[in-house]
Coordinates of N, CA and C in Angstrom, one line a residue:
M1 N 94.8 124.5 113.8 CA 93.5 124.8 112.7 C 92.2 123.9 113.1
F2 N 91.8 121.8 113.0 CA 91.4 121.4 113.4 C 91.5 120.5 115.1
E3 N 91.2 120.6 115.5 CA 91.4 119.5 116.9 C 91.4 118.3 116.7
F4 N 91.0 117.8 115.4 CA 90.9 115.9 114.7 C 91.9 116.0 114.4
N5 N 92.0 114.8 114.7 CA 93.6 114.3 113.6 C 92.8 113.1 112.9
F6 N 92.4 113.8 111.1 CA 92.4 113.2 110.7 C 93.1 112.3 109.6
P7 N 92.6 110.7 109.7 CA 93.2 109.4 109.8 C 93.8 109.8 108.1
G8 N 95.0 108.7 107.4 CA 95.2 108.8 106.9 C 95.0 109.6 105.3
E9 N 95.4 111.0 106.2 CA 95.9 112.5 104.8 C 96.5 112.4 104.1
L10 N 98.2 111.5 104.7 CA 99.4 111.6 103.3 C 99.2 110.3 103.0
F11 N 98.3 109.2 103.0 CA 97.9 108.1 102.5 C 97.1 108.3 101.4
K12 N 95.8 108.9 101.9 CA 95.1 109.5 100.7 C 96.1 110.4 100.0
K13 N 96.6 112.1 99.8 CA 97.0 112.5 99.1 C 98.2 111.6 98.3
N14 N 98.8 110.5 98.6 CA 99.9 109.6 98.0 C 98.8 108.7 97.2
A15 N 98.2 108.3 97.9 CA 97.2 107.6 97.1 C 96.5 108.3 95.9
F16 N 96.0 108.8 96.2 CA 95.5 109.5 94.8 C 96.4 110.2 93.1
R17 N 97.9 110.6 94.1 CA 98.8 110.5 92.8 C 99.0 109.5 92.0
W18 N 99.1 108.1 92.8 CA 99.0 107.1 92.6 C 98.5 106.4 91.9
L19 N 97.0 106.8 91.7 CA 96.0 106.4 91.1 C 96.4 107.7 89.7
K20 N 97.0 108.7 89.5 CA 96.9 109.5 88.8 C 97.9 108.2 87.6
L21 N 98.9 108.5 88.3 CA 100.0 108.0 87.5 C 99.1 106.0 86.9
I22 N 99.1 105.6 87.7 CA 98.3 103.8 87.2 C 97.1 104.2 86.4
T23 N 96.4 105.3 86.4 CA 95.6 105.6 85.0 C 96.6 105.8 83.9
V24 N 97.2 107.1 84.0 CA 97.7 107.3 83.0 C 98.5 106.4 82.5
L25 N 99.1 105.2 83.1 CA 99.8 104.4 82.5 C 98.8 103.1 81.8
C26 N 97.6 102.4 82.1 CA 96.5 102.2 81.7 C 96.1 102.7 80.3
F27 N 95.8 104.0 80.5 CA 95.5 104.7 79.2 C 96.4 104.2 78.0
V28 N 97.8 104.6 78.4 CA 98.5 104.9 77.9 C 99.3 103.3 77.1
S29 N 98.8 102.1 78.1 CA 99.1 100.5 77.6 C 98.1 100.3 76.9
A30 N 96.8 101.2 77.0 CA 95.7 101.0 76.2 C 95.9 101.0 74.6
I31 N 96.8 102.4 74.6 CA 97.1 103.2 73.0 C 98.3 102.7 72.5
L32 N 99.2 102.3 73.3 CA 100.2 101.6 72.8 C 99.9 100.0 72.3
L33 N 98.8 99.7 72.8 CA 97.9 98.2 72.1 C 97.5 98.1 70.8
V34 N 97.6 99.0 70.3 CA 96.9 99.3 69.0 C 97.9 99.3 67.7
F35 N 99.1 98.9 68.6 CA 100.4 99.5 67.8 C 101.0 97.9 68.2
I36 N 101.2 97.2 69.6 CA 101.6 96.4 69.6 C 100.8 95.4 70.1
H37 N 100.7 94.2 68.8 CA 99.5 93.1 68.8 C 100.6 91.8 69.6
N38 N 100.7 92.2 70.2 CA 101.5 91.0 71.1 C 100.8 90.4 72.2
K39 N 100.3 89.2 72.7 CA 99.3 89.1 73.8 C 100.1 88.7 75.2
T40 N 101.6 89.2 74.8 CA 101.7 89.2 76.2 C 101.7 90.8 76.9
F41 N 101.7 91.6 76.0 CA 101.8 93.2 76.3 C 100.2 93.1 76.8
F42 N 99.1 92.5 76.0 CA 97.7 92.5 76.0 C 96.8 91.9 77.8
L43 N 98.1 91.0 77.9 CA 97.9 90.7 79.3 C 98.8 91.5 80.6
F44 N 99.0 92.1 80.3 CA 100.1 93.0 81.2 C 99.0 94.2 81.1
S45 N 98.7 94.4 80.2 CA 97.4 95.8 80.1 C 96.4 95.2 80.5
L46 N 96.1 94.0 80.4 CA 94.8 93.5 81.2 C 94.9 93.6 82.8
L47 N 95.5 93.3 83.2 CA 96.7 92.9 84.8 C 96.9 94.1 85.6
L48 N 97.0 95.1 85.0 CA 97.4 96.6 85.9 C 96.6 97.2 86.1
P49 N 95.2 97.1 85.6 CA 94.5 97.8 86.6 C 93.7 97.0 87.5
F50 N 94.2 95.8 87.8 CA 93.7 94.7 88.3 C 94.4 94.5 90.0
A51 N 95.8 93.9 89.2 CA 96.9 94.6 90.3 C 96.9 95.5 91.3
N52 N 97.1 96.5 90.6 CA 96.6 98.1 91.2 C 95.8 98.2 92.3
S53 N 94.2 97.8 92.0 CA 92.9 97.9 92.4 C 93.5 97.0 93.9
F54 N 93.7 95.7 93.2 CA 93.7 94.6 95.1 C 94.8 94.8 95.7
V55 N 95.8 95.3 95.1 CA 96.8 96.4 96.3 C 96.3 97.7 96.5
I56 N 95.8 98.3 96.4 CA 95.4 99.6 96.6 C 94.4 99.4 97.6
N57 N 93.7 98.9 96.9 CA 92.2 97.7 98.2 C 92.5 97.5 99.7
L58 N 93.1 96.6 99.2 CA 94.3 95.7 100.4 C 94.8 97.2 101.3
I59 N 95.2 97.8 101.1 CA 96.3 98.8 101.8 C 95.1 99.2 102.6
F60 N 93.9 99.9 101.4 CA 92.6 100.9 102.2 C 91.4 99.6 103.2
I61 N 92.0 99.3 102.9 CA 91.3 98.2 104.1 C 91.4 98.0 105.7
F62 N 92.8 98.0 105.4 CA 94.0 97.5 106.7 C 93.6 99.4 107.5
I63 N 93.8 100.3 106.7 CA 93.1 102.0 106.9 C 91.8 102.4 107.2
I64 N 91.1 101.6 107.0 CA 89.6 101.8 107.3 C 89.6 100.9 108.8
V65 N 89.6 99.8 108.5 CA 89.4 98.9 110.2 C 90.8 99.6 110.9
S66 N 91.6 100.1 111.0 CA 91.9 100.3 112.1 C 91.7 101.8 112.7
N67 N 91.2 102.5 111.7 CA 90.4 104.1 112.2 C 89.1 103.6 111.9
L68 N 88.3 102.8 112.3 CA 86.8 102.2 111.9 C 86.5 102.7 113.3
N69 N 87.3 103.3 114.1 CA 86.4 104.0 115.5 C 86.1 105.9 115.4
K70 N 87.1 106.0 114.2 CA 87.2 107.5 113.8 C 85.1 108.1 113.2
F71 N 84.6 107.5 112.8 CA 83.5 108.3 112.7 C 82.0 107.4 113.2
G72 N 82.4 106.3 113.7 CA 81.0 105.7 114.0 C 80.7 106.0 114.9
T73 N 81.8 105.6 116.5 CA 81.5 105.9 117.7 C 82.6 106.5 118.4
G74 N 83.7 107.1 117.6 CA 85.4 107.7 118.1 C 85.3 109.3 117.9
E75 N 85.6 110.3 118.5 CA 85.5 111.3 117.9 C 84.9 112.2 117.2
I76 N 84.7 111.9 115.8 CA 84.4 112.6 114.7 C 82.7 112.2 115.2
S77 N 82.7 110.9 115.6 CA 81.3 111.3 116.1 C 80.6 111.7 117.4
L78 N 81.1 112.2 118.0 CA 80.9 112.7 119.1 C 80.8 114.1 119.3
F79 N 81.6 114.5 118.1 CA 82.1 116.0 117.9 C 80.2 115.9 117.1
I80 N 80.0 115.6 116.3 CA 78.5 115.3 115.4 C 77.5 115.4 116.9
K81 N 77.5 114.3 117.7 CA 76.4 114.2 118.7 C 76.4 115.4 119.1
D82 N 77.2 115.8 120.4 CA 77.5 117.2 120.3 C 77.0 118.2 120.2
N83 N 77.6 118.5 118.6 CA 77.4 119.9 118.4 C 75.9 119.8 117.4
F84 N 76.1 118.4 117.2 CA 74.9 118.6 115.9 C 73.8 117.0 116.2
P85 N 72.8 117.1 117.1 CA 72.1 116.1 117.3 C 71.1 115.7 116.6
E86 N 70.5 116.6 115.7 CA 69.7 116.5 114.8 C 70.5 115.3 113.6
I87 N 71.5 115.4 113.2 CA 72.0 114.8 112.6 C 72.6 113.5 112.8
W88 N 73.6 113.7 114.1 CA 73.6 112.4 114.7 C 72.3 111.1 114.9
R89 N 71.7 112.0 114.9 CA 70.3 110.8 115.2 C 70.1 110.1 113.7
K90 N 69.4 111.3 113.2 CA 69.8 110.6 111.6 C 70.4 109.6 110.7
L91 N 71.8 110.2 111.5 CA 73.3 109.0 111.2 C 72.7 108.3 112.0
H92 N 72.4 107.7 112.8 CA 72.2 106.8 113.9 C 70.8 106.6 114.8
P93 N 69.7 105.9 113.7 CA 68.8 105.6 114.5 C 68.3 105.5 115.8
L94 N 69.1 104.5 115.3 CA 68.4 102.9 116.8 C 69.8 103.3 118.2
G95 N 70.5 104.6 118.3 CA 71.8 104.2 119.2 C 73.0 104.3 118.3
R96 N 74.2 104.1 119.1 CA 75.8 104.6 119.0 C 76.4 103.4 117.9
L97 N 75.7 102.7 117.6 CA 76.1 101.5 116.9 C 75.8 101.2 115.6
S98 N 74.2 101.4 115.3 CA 74.2 101.5 114.4 C 73.8 102.5 113.6
Y99 N 73.7 102.5 112.4 CA 74.4 102.8 110.8 C 73.1 103.1 109.8
N100 N 73.1 104.4 109.4 CA 72.1 104.3 108.4 C 72.7 105.1 106.4
I101 N 72.4 104.5 106.2 CA 73.7 104.7 104.6 C 73.4 106.1 104.6
F102 N 71.2 105.5 103.9 CA 71.3 106.8 103.3 C 71.3 108.0 103.8
S103 N 71.1 108.3 105.1 CA 71.5 109.4 106.3 C 73.1 110.2 105.6
Y104 N 73.5 109.1 105.6 CA 75.3 108.9 105.7 C 75.3 110.0 104.2
W105 N 74.4 109.7 103.2 CA 75.0 109.7 101.6 C 74.0 111.3 102.1
A106 N 73.6 111.4 102.0 CA 72.6 113.0 102.3 C 73.2 113.9 103.6
F107 N 74.4 113.6 104.3 CA 74.9 114.1 104.9 C 76.6 114.6 104.4
I108 N 76.7 113.4 104.1 CA 78.2 114.2 103.2 C 77.6 115.3 101.9
N109 N 76.4 115.1 101.2 CA 76.2 115.9 100.3 C 75.9 117.4 100.6
G110 N 75.3 117.6 102.0 CA 75.2 118.7 102.4 C 73.4 119.1 103.1
K111 N 72.8 117.9 102.8 CA 71.1 118.0 103.1 C 71.0 118.3 104.2
Y112 N 71.6 118.2 104.9 CA 71.0 118.3 106.9 C 71.7 119.3 107.4
D113 N 72.9 120.2 107.4 CA 73.4 121.3 107.0 C 73.3 122.5 106.5
D114 N 73.4 123.6 107.2 CA 73.7 124.8 106.1 C 75.5 124.8 105.6
G115 N 76.1 124.2 105.9 CA 77.7 124.3 105.5 C 78.5 125.2 105.9
N116 N 77.9 125.9 107.1 CA 78.6 127.0 107.3 C 80.0 126.5 108.8
D117 N 79.8 125.3 109.3 CA 80.8 124.5 110.1 C 81.6 124.7 109.7
E118 N 82.9 124.9 110.0 CA 84.1 124.4 109.1 C 84.9 123.1 109.1
K119 N 85.0 122.3 110.5 CA 84.6 121.7 110.9 C 84.5 120.1 110.4
L120 N 83.0 120.5 110.2 CA 81.5 119.7 109.7 C 82.0 119.6 107.9
N121 N 82.3 120.7 107.7 CA 82.7 120.8 106.4 C 84.4 120.3 106.0
H122 N 84.7 119.8 106.6 CA 86.3 119.3 106.7 C 85.6 117.7 106.6
I123 N 85.0 117.2 107.7 CA 84.6 115.6 108.0 C 83.5 115.5 106.3
K124 N 82.9 116.1 105.7 CA 82.1 115.6 104.8 C 83.0 115.5 103.6
K125 N 84.3 116.5 103.4 CA 85.1 116.7 102.6 C 86.1 115.1 102.6
D126 N 86.1 114.9 104.2 CA 87.2 113.5 104.3 C 86.2 112.4 104.1
E127 N 85.2 112.4 103.9 CA 84.7 111.6 104.1 C 83.9 111.0 102.3
K128 N 84.3 112.0 101.8 CA 83.9 112.4 100.4 C 85.2 111.8 99.4
S129 N 86.0 112.1 100.0 CA 87.5 111.4 99.5 C 87.6 110.0 99.7
K130 N 87.2 109.6 100.5 CA 87.3 108.1 101.0 C 86.3 107.1 100.2
I131 N 85.4 108.0 99.3 CA 84.0 107.7 98.4 C 84.5 107.5 97.0
Y132 N 85.6 108.4 96.1 CA 86.4 109.1 95.9 C 87.0 108.0 95.4
F133 N 87.7 107.9 95.8 CA 89.0 107.0 96.5 C 88.7 104.9 96.0
I134 N 87.6 104.5 96.4 CA 86.9 103.3 96.3 C 86.6 103.2 94.9
L135 N 85.8 104.4 94.7 CA 85.1 104.5 93.2 C 86.0 104.6 92.2
W136 N 86.9 105.5 92.3 CA 88.1 105.7 91.2 C 89.0 103.9 91.0
T137 N 88.8 103.5 92.3 CA 89.9 101.9 91.5 C 89.1 101.1 91.6
N138 N 87.6 101.0 92.2 CA 87.3 99.7 91.5 C 86.4 100.0 90.3
L139 N 86.6 101.6 89.9 CA 85.6 101.9 88.4 C 86.5 101.2 87.0
L140 N 88.4 101.9 87.9 CA 88.9 101.9 87.1 C 89.2 100.2 86.2
V141 N 89.4 99.2 86.9 CA 89.4 97.9 86.3 C 88.1 97.6 85.2
P142 N 86.8 98.0 85.1 CA 86.4 97.5 84.4 C 86.2 98.3 82.6
I143 N 86.9 100.1 83.3 CA 86.3 100.4 82.1 C 88.3 100.5 81.3
I144 N 89.3 99.9 82.0 CA 90.5 99.3 81.2 C 90.2 98.4 80.3
W145 N 89.4 96.8 81.6 CA 89.5 96.1 80.7 C 88.6 95.8 79.6
I146 N 87.2 97.0 79.4 CA 86.6 96.5 78.3 C 87.0 97.6 77.0
S147 N 88.1 98.6 77.3 CA 88.6 99.4 76.6 C 90.1 98.6 75.6
N148 N 90.2 98.0 76.6 CA 91.6 96.8 76.0 C 91.5 95.8 75.0
L149 N 89.4 95.3 75.6 CA 89.7 94.3 75.3 C 88.9 94.5 73.5
I150 N 88.3 95.5 73.6 CA 87.6 96.4 72.1 C 88.8 97.0 71.0
I151 N 89.8 98.0 71.7 CA 91.0 97.6 71.2 C 91.9 96.4 70.1
F152 N 92.0 95.6 71.1 CA 92.9 94.2 70.8 C 91.7 93.6 69.8
K153 N 90.9 93.3 70.0 CA 89.5 93.0 69.2 C 90.0 93.6 67.7
F154 N 90.0 94.9 67.4 CA 89.7 95.4 66.6 C 91.4 95.4 65.7
A155 N 92.0 95.9 66.5 CA 93.5 95.8 66.3 C 94.3 94.6 65.5
S156 N 93.9 93.4 66.5 CA 94.7 92.3 66.3 C 93.5 91.9 64.6
G157 N 92.7 92.1 64.3 CA 91.6 92.3 63.2 C 90.7 90.7 63.6
S158 N 91.0 90.3 64.5 CA 90.0 88.6 65.1 C 89.0 88.9 64.9

């Protein structure tokens, strides 16, 4: 199908399953907090998303670092450079080791191409899933913390 070996496909699939499970657990613990007025359970429900975020981010950092070469200077970058030189120049304005984050956002949102190339669409989809994964993991903590604090405050009556 594709000649690229996209790194971490199995990890991303399992990580999104894990995030769905941990999100459900976090919200269930927040709901149970209404009925269980225990400070130990309150601490558990506060620490659950934080511990998850720390572990997942640590694993994800190892995967990003081990595959850092793939997008910046590796086979994906060479594919874009050879087949879409105008996009590559926007992504790397000062050469192969430079990087323009604003152009990157425009690239993954399809602003620089017509969307007809299947390989390029797969690259953009892969990059978007990495961003969603990081956002989901890191935004889960404050959302759960705020909801748990509000629930515990009103449930305990103090």
